[in-house]
Short mmCIF file of C-alpha atoms and ligand atoms in Angstrom, two decimals:
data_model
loop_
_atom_site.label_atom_id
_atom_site.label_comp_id
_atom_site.label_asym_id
_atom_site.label_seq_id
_atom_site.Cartn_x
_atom_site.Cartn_y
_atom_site.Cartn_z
CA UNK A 1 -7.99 46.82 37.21
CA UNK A 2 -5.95 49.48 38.50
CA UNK A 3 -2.05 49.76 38.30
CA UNK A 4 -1.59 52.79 40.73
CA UNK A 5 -3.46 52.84 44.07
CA UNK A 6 -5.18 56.56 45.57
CA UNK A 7 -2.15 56.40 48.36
CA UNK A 8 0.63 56.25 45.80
CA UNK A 9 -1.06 59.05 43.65
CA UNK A 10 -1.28 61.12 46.31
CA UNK A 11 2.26 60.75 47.43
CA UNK A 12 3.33 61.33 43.84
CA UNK A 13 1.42 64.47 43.46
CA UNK A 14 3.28 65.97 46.80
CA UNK A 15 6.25 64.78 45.14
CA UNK A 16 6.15 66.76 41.70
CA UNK A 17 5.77 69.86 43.52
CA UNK A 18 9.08 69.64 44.82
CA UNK A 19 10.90 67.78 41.63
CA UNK A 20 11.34 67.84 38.42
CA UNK A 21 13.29 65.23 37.00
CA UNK A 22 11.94 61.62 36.12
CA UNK A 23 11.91 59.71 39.39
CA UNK A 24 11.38 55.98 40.65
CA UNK A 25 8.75 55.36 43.81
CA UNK A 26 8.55 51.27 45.50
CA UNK A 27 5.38 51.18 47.94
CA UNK A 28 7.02 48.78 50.34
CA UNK A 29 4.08 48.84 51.77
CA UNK A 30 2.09 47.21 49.08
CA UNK A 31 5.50 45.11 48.61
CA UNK A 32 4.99 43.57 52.36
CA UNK A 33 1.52 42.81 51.90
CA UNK A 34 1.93 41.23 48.32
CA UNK A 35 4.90 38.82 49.78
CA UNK A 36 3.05 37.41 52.94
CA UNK A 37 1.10 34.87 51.12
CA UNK A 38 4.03 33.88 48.64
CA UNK A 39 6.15 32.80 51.64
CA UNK A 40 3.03 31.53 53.82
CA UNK A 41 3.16 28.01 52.66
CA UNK A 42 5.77 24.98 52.87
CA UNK A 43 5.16 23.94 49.01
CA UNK A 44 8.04 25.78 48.06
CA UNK A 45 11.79 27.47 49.04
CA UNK A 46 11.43 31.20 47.61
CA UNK A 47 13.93 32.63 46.69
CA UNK A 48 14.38 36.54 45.20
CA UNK A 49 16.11 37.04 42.38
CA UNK A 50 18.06 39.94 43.19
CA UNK A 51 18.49 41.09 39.03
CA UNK A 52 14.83 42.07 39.41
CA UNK A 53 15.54 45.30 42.00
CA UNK A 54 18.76 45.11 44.19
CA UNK A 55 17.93 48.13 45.96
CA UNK A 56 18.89 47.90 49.55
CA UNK A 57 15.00 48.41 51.25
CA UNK A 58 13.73 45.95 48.37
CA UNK A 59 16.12 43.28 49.75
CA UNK A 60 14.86 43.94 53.37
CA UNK A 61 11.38 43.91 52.64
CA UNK A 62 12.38 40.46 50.75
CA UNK A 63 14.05 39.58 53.68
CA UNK A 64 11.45 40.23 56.49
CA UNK A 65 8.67 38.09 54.34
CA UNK A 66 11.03 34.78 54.71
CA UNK A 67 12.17 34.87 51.26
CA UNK A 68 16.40 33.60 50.82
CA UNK A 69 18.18 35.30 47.84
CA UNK A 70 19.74 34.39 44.11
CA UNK A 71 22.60 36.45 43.33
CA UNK A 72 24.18 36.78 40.20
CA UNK A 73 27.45 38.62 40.55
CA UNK A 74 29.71 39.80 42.95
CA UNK A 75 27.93 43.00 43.28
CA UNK A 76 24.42 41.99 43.88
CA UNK A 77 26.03 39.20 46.64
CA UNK A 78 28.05 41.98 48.45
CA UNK A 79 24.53 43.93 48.14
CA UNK A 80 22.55 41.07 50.19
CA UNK A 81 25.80 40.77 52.80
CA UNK A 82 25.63 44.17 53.29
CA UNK A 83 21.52 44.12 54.61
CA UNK A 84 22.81 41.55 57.28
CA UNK A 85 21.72 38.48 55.60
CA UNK A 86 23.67 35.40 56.26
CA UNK A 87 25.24 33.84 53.42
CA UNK A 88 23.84 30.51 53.96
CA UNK A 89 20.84 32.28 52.50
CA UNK A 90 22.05 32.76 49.09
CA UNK A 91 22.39 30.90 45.93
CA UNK A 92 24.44 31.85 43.52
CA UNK A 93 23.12 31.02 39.10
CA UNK A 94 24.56 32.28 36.70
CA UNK A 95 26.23 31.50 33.30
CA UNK A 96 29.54 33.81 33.98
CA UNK A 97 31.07 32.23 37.38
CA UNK A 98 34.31 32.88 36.48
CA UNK A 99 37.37 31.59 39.00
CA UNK A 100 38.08 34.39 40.91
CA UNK A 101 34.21 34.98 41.09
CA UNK A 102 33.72 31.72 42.69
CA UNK A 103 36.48 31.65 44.65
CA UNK A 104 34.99 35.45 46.12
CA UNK A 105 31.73 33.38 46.94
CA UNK A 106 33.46 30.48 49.02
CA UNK A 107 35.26 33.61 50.63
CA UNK A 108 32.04 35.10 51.95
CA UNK A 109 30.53 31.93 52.59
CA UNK A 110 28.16 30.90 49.78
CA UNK A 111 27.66 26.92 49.63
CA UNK A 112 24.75 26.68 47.51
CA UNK A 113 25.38 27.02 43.79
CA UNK A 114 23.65 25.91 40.49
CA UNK A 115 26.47 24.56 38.27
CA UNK A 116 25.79 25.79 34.12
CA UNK A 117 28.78 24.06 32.66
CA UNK A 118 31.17 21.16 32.96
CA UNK A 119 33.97 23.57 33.84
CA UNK A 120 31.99 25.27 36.47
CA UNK A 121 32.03 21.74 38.08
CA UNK A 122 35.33 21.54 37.58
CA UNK A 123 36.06 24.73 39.30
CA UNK A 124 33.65 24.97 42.12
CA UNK A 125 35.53 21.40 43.35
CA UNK A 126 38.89 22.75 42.63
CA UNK A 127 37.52 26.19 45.01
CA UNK A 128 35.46 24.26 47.62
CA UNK A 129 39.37 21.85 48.20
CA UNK A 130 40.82 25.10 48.23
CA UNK A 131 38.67 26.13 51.05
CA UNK A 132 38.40 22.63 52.60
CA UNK A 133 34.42 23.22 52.31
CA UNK A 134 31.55 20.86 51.12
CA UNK A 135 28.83 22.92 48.85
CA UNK A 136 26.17 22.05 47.46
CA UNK A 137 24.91 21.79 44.09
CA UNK A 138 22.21 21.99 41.39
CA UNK A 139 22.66 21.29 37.67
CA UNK A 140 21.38 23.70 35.27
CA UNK A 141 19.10 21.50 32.44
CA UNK A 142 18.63 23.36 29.28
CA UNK A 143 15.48 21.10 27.63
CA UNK A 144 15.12 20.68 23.50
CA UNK A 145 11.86 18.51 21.96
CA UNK A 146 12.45 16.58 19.00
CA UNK A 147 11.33 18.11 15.77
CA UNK A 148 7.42 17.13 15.23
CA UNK A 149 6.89 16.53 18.99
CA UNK A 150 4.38 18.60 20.87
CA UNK A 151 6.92 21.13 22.00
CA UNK A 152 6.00 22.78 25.76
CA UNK A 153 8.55 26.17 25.05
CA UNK A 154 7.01 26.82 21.44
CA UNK A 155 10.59 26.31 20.03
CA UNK A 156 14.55 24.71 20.88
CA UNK A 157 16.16 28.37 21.26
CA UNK A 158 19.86 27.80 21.95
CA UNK A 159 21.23 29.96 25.16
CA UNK A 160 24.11 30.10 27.25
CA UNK A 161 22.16 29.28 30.53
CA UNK A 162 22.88 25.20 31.50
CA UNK A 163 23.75 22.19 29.28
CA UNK A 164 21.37 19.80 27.60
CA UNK A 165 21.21 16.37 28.78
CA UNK A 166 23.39 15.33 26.23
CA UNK A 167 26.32 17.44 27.58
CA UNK A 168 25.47 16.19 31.39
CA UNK A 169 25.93 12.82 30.75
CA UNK A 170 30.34 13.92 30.02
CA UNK A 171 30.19 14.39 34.31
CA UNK A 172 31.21 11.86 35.95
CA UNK A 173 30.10 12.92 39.80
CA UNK A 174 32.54 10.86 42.02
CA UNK A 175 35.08 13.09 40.03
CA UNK A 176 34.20 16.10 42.10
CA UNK A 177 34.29 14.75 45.79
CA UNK A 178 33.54 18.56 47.45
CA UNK A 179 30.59 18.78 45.48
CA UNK A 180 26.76 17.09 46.97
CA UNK A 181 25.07 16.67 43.61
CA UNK A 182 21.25 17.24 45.29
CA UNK A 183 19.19 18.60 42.51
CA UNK A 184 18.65 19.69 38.99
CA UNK A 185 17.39 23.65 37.93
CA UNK A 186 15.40 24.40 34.90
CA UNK A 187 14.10 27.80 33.81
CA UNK A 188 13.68 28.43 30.01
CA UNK A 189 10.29 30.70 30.24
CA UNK A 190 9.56 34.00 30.87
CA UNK A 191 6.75 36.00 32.05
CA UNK A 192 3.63 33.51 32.04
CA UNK A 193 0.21 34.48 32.90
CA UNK A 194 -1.25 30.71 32.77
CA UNK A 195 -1.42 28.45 35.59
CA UNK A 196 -2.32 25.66 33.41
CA UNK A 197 0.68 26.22 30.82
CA UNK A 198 3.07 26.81 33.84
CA UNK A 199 1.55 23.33 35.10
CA UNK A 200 1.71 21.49 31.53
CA UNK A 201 5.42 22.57 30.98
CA UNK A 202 6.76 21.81 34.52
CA UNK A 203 4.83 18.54 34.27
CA UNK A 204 6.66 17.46 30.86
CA UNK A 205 9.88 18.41 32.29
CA UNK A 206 10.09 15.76 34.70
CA UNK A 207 10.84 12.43 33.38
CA UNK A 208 13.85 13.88 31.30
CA UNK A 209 14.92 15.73 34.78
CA UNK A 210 14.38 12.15 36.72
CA UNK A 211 16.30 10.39 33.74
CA UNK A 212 19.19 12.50 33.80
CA UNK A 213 19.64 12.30 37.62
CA UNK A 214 19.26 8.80 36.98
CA UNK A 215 21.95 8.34 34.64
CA UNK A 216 24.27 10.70 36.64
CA UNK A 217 23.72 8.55 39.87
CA UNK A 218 22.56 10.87 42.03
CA UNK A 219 19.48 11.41 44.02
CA UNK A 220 17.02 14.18 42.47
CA UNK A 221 16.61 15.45 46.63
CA UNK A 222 15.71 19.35 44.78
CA UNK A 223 14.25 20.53 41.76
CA UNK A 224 14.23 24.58 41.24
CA UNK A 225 12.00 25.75 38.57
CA UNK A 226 13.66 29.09 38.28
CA UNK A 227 11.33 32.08 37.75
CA UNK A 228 8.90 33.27 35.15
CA UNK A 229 5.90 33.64 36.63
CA UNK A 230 4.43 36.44 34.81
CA UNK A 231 2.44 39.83 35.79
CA UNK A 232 -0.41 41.87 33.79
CA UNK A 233 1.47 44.76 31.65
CA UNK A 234 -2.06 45.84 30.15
CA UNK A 235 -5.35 45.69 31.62
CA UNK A 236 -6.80 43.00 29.69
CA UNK A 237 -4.58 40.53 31.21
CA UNK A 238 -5.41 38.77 34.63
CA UNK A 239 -2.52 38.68 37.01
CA UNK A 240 -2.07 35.00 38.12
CA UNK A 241 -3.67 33.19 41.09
CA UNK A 242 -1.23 32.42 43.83
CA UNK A 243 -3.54 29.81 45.02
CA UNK A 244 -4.00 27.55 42.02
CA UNK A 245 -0.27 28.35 41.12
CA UNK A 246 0.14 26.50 44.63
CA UNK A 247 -1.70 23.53 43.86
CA UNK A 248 0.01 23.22 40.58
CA UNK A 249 3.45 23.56 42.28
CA UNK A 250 1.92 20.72 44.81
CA UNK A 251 1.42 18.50 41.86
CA UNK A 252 4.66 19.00 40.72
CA UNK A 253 6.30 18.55 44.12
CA UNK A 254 4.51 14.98 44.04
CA UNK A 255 5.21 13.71 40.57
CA UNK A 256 8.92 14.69 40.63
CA UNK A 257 8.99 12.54 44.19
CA UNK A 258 11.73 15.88 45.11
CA UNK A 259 12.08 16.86 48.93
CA UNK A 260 12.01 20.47 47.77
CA UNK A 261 10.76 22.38 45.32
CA UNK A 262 12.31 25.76 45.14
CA UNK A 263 11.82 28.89 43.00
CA UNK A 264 14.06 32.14 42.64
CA UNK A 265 11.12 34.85 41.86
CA UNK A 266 11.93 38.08 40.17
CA UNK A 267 9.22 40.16 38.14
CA UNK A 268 6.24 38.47 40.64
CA UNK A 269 7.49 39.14 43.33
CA UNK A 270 8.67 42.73 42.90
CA UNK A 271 7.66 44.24 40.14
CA UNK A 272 3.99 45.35 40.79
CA UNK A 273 5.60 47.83 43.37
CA UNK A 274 7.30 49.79 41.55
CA UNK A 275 6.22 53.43 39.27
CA UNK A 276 8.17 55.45 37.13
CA UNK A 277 7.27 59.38 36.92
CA UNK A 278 8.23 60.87 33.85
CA UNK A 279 7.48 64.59 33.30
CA UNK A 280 6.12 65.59 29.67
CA UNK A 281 8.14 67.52 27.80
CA UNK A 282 5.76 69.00 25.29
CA UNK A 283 3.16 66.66 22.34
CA UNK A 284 2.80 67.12 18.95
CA UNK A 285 1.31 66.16 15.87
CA UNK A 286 3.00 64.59 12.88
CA UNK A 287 1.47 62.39 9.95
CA UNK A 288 -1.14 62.69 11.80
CA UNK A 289 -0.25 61.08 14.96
CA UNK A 290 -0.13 62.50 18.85
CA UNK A 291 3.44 61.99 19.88
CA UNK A 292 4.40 62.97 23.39
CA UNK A 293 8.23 63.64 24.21
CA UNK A 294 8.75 62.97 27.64
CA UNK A 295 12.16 63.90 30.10
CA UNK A 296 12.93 60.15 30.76
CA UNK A 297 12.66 56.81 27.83
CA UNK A 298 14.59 53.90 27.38
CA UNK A 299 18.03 55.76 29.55
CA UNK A 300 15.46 55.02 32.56
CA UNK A 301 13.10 51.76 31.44
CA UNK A 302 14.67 50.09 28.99
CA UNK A 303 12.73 46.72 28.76
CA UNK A 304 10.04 48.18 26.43
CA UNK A 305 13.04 48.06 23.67
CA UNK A 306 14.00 45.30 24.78
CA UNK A 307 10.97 43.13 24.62
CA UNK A 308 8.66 45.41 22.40
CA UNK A 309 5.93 45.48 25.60
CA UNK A 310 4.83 48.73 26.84
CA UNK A 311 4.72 49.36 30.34
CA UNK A 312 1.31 50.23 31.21
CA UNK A 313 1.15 54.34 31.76
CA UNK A 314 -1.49 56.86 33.11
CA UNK A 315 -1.85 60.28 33.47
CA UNK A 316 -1.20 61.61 37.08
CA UNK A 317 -3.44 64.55 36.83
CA UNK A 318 -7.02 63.43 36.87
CA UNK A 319 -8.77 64.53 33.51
CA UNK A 320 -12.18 64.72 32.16
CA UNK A 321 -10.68 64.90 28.81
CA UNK A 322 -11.87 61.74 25.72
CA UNK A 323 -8.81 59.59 25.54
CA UNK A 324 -6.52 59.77 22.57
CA UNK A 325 -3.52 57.62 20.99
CA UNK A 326 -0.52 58.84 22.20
CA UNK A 327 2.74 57.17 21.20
CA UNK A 328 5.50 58.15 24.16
CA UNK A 329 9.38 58.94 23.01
CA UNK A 330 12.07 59.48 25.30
CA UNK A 331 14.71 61.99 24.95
CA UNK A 332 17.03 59.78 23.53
CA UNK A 333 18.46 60.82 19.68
CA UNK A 334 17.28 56.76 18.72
CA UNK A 335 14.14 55.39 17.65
CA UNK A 336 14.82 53.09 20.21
CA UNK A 337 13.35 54.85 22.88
CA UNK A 338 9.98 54.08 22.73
CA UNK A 339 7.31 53.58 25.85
CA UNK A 340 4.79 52.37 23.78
CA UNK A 341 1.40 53.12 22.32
CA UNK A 342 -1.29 54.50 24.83
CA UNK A 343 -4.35 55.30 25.33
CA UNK A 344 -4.40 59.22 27.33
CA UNK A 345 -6.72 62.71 28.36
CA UNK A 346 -6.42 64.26 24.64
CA UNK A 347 -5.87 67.72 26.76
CA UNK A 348 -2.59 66.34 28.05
CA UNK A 349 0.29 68.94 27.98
CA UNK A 350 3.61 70.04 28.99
CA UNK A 351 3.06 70.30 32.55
CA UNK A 352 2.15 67.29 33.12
CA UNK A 353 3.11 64.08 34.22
CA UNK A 354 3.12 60.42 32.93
CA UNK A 355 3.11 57.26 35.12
CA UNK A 356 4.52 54.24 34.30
CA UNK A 357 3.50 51.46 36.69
CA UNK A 358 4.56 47.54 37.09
CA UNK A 359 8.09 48.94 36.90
CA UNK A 360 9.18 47.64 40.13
CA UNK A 361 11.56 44.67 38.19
CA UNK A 362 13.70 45.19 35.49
CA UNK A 363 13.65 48.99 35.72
CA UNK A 364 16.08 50.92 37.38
CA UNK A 365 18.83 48.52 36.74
CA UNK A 366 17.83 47.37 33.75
CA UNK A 367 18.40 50.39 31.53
CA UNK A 368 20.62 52.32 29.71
CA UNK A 369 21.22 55.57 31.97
CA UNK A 370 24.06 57.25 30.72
CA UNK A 371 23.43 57.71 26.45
CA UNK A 372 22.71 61.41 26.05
CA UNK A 373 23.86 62.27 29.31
CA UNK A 374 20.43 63.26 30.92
CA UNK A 375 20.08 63.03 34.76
CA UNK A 376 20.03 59.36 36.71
CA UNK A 377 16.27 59.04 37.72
CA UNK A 378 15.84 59.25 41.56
CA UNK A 379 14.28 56.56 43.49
CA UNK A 380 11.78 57.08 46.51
CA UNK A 381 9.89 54.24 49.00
CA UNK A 382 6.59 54.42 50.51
CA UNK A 383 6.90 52.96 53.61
CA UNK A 384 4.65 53.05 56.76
CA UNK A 385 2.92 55.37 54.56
CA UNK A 386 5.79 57.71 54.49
CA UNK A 387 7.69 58.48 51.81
CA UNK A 388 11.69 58.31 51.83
CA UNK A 389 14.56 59.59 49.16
CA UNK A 390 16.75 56.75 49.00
CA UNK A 391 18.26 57.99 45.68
CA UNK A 392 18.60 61.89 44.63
CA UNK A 393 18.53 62.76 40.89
CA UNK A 394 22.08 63.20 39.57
CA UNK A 395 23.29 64.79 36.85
CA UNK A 396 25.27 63.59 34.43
CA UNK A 397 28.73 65.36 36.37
CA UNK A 398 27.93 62.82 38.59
CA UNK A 399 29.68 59.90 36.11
CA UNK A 400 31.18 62.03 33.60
CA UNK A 401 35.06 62.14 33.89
C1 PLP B 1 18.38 31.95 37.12
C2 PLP B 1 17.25 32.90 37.22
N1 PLP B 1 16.31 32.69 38.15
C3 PLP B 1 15.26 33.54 38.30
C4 PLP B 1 15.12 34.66 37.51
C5 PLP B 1 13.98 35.58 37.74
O1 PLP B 1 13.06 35.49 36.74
P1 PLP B 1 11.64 36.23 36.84
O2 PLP B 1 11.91 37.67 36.99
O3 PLP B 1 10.97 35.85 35.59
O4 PLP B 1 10.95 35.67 38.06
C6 PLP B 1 16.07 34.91 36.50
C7 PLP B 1 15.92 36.06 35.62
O5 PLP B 1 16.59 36.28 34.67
C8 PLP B 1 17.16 34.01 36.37
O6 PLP B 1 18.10 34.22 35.45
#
């Protein structure tokens, strides 16, 4: 398995003739074609979680395949207004909806929301009388196994995203006569490979999801199973089947009884797009290992610090050279920045260039860009083939005051 395709190498190579710097490139292209069989299908509501990549000709692309749009914040919902989608089309989760932040949502026209707290209840009626409006809503379920029970999450982590069941049962819906109560949202997994676990935790999920609508007197019309769906970050892993992940979701559709099943997709549906090119800096040996010091780390792709997984990386020139360990550092004065342990031509050198692929979610955004003050990476899209600056390199003047 391959993470960079002979088009995008060959746009890359014209582009480090011209440039320098550490740069970001989205095949839209490949984006397009990887999204028409997500939305081609009435299983489930897609929607893109706009934390993955919120830049402007991702959205589009999002857009043209059918997909609707989770927003987060203020900024990533004035983002998706500003492509010309409709707010009707968004859905705003989110642990921080603060008053004035929901009141800027009824403003622009948001009506779909997925409560995470008795006050935001509480405030999202208070808002929607304000505005004389009627929204609709989703409770966020945060699921714990008793101690000894066969436990579908592998442990009862504590986070700030929904209430337990416990908590729900304090609402009292006709309290809150803006709101429509249609459906409950549960997403406490991250980046799964396997169909079958996806299938096995969804499935165990349901009776306490049925039980609480139950007890809160409303009709479970909508269940949203958040994100998670996983993608390969090495080459030993097999991305998952969109298929059989259909047929699961199917199952899951049916058991729960729910009109709709939606999902808000982040990493799957972006993030296989996306390559970082990060220009070596110079590789040397210490204690005996190969360390190579590249322009751009953790200031540019932070997630490997953050979850300890590489992204997968390649060398752009094509070598004939026996691979060698190479552990990459960024230029940042932390041990932090680390891009992993890999596997590289032994005759790599100072002109060259590493690529780090699968970097088309969580990257850009995600990161750290201004410790050290080195340049912002620039960001480039292949599309119809062609390939488009969307973003220059800047330098740190650019933020500095
Ligand atoms: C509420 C919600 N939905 C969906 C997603 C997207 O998750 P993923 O990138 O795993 O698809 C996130 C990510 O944090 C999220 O917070």
């Amino acid at each position: 398995m391959s993470f960079l395709s002979t088009s995008v190498r060959g746009h890359i190579n014209a582009l480090v003739q011209t440039q320098d710097h550490p740069f970001f490139i989205y095949d839209l292209d490949q984006l397009a074609a990887h999204l028409a069989p997500l939305t081609a299908q009435n299983v489930v509501k897609l929607w893109y979680a706009v934390k993955a990549n919120p830049l402007s000709s991702v959205i589009q692309t999002l857009d043209k395949a059918g997909f609707n749009f989770d927003v987060a914040s203020a900024g990533e919902l004035n983002q998706v207004l500003k492509q010309g989608i409709a707010a009707e089309r968004v859905l705003n989760t989110g642990p921080a909806k603060s008053k004035k932040q929901i009141n800027h949502f009824l403003e622009a026209g948001v009506r779909t929301f997925v409560a995470e707290s008795l006050n935001q209840v509480a405030w999202l009626n208070q808002a929607a009388q304000n505005h004389q409006v009627q929204l609709r809503i989703l409770l966020r379920v945060q699921l714990r196994w008793p101690e000894g029970e066969k436990n579908p999450l592998g442990g009862n982590s504590l986070t700030p995203f929904g209430l337990g069941t416990q908590q729900w049962q304090h609402l009292n819906i006709a309290d809150y006569p803006q709101l429509n109560f249609v459906g409950l949202h549960i997403f406490q997994w991250g980046n799964m490979l396997s169909t079958d676990k996806l299938a096995q935790l969804w499935s165990q999920m349901i009776a306490p999801l049925q039980a609480l609508a139950d007890q809160l007197g409303f009709a479970l019309e909508i269940l949203d199973l958040g994100g998670g769906l996983g993608i390969p970050y090495t080459t030993a892993q097999d991305p998952l089947n969109w298929p059989q992940l259909l047929d699961a979701l199917s199952n899951i559709k049916f058991e729960s009884g729910v009109n709709e099943l939606w999902m808000e997709l982040g990493r799957y549906a972006v993030g296989e797009c996306g390559h970082y090119v990060n220009p070596v800096v110079e590789q040397k040996e210490n204690f005996g290992y190969h360390q190579l010091i590249t322009a751009g780390g953790i200031n540019h792709i932070l997630r490997p610090a953050v979850t300890n997984q590489a992204f997968p990386a390649q060398l752009l020139r094509q070598s004939n050279a026996p691979a060698r360990e190479f552990l990459i550092h960024g230029p940042l004065c932390t041990a932090l920045d680390s891009l992993g342990t890999h596997q590289l031509p032994a005759d790599l050198n100072e002109n060259d260039h590493v690529i780090f692929s699968q970097v088309g979610a969580y990257g850009f955004t995600e990161s750290m860009p201004y410790f050290l003050c080195h340049e912002l990476a620039a960001e480039y899209v292949i599309e119809n083939n062609q390939v488009r600056c969307v973003r220059s390199c800047e330098t740190a003047d650019y933020y500095l005051r």
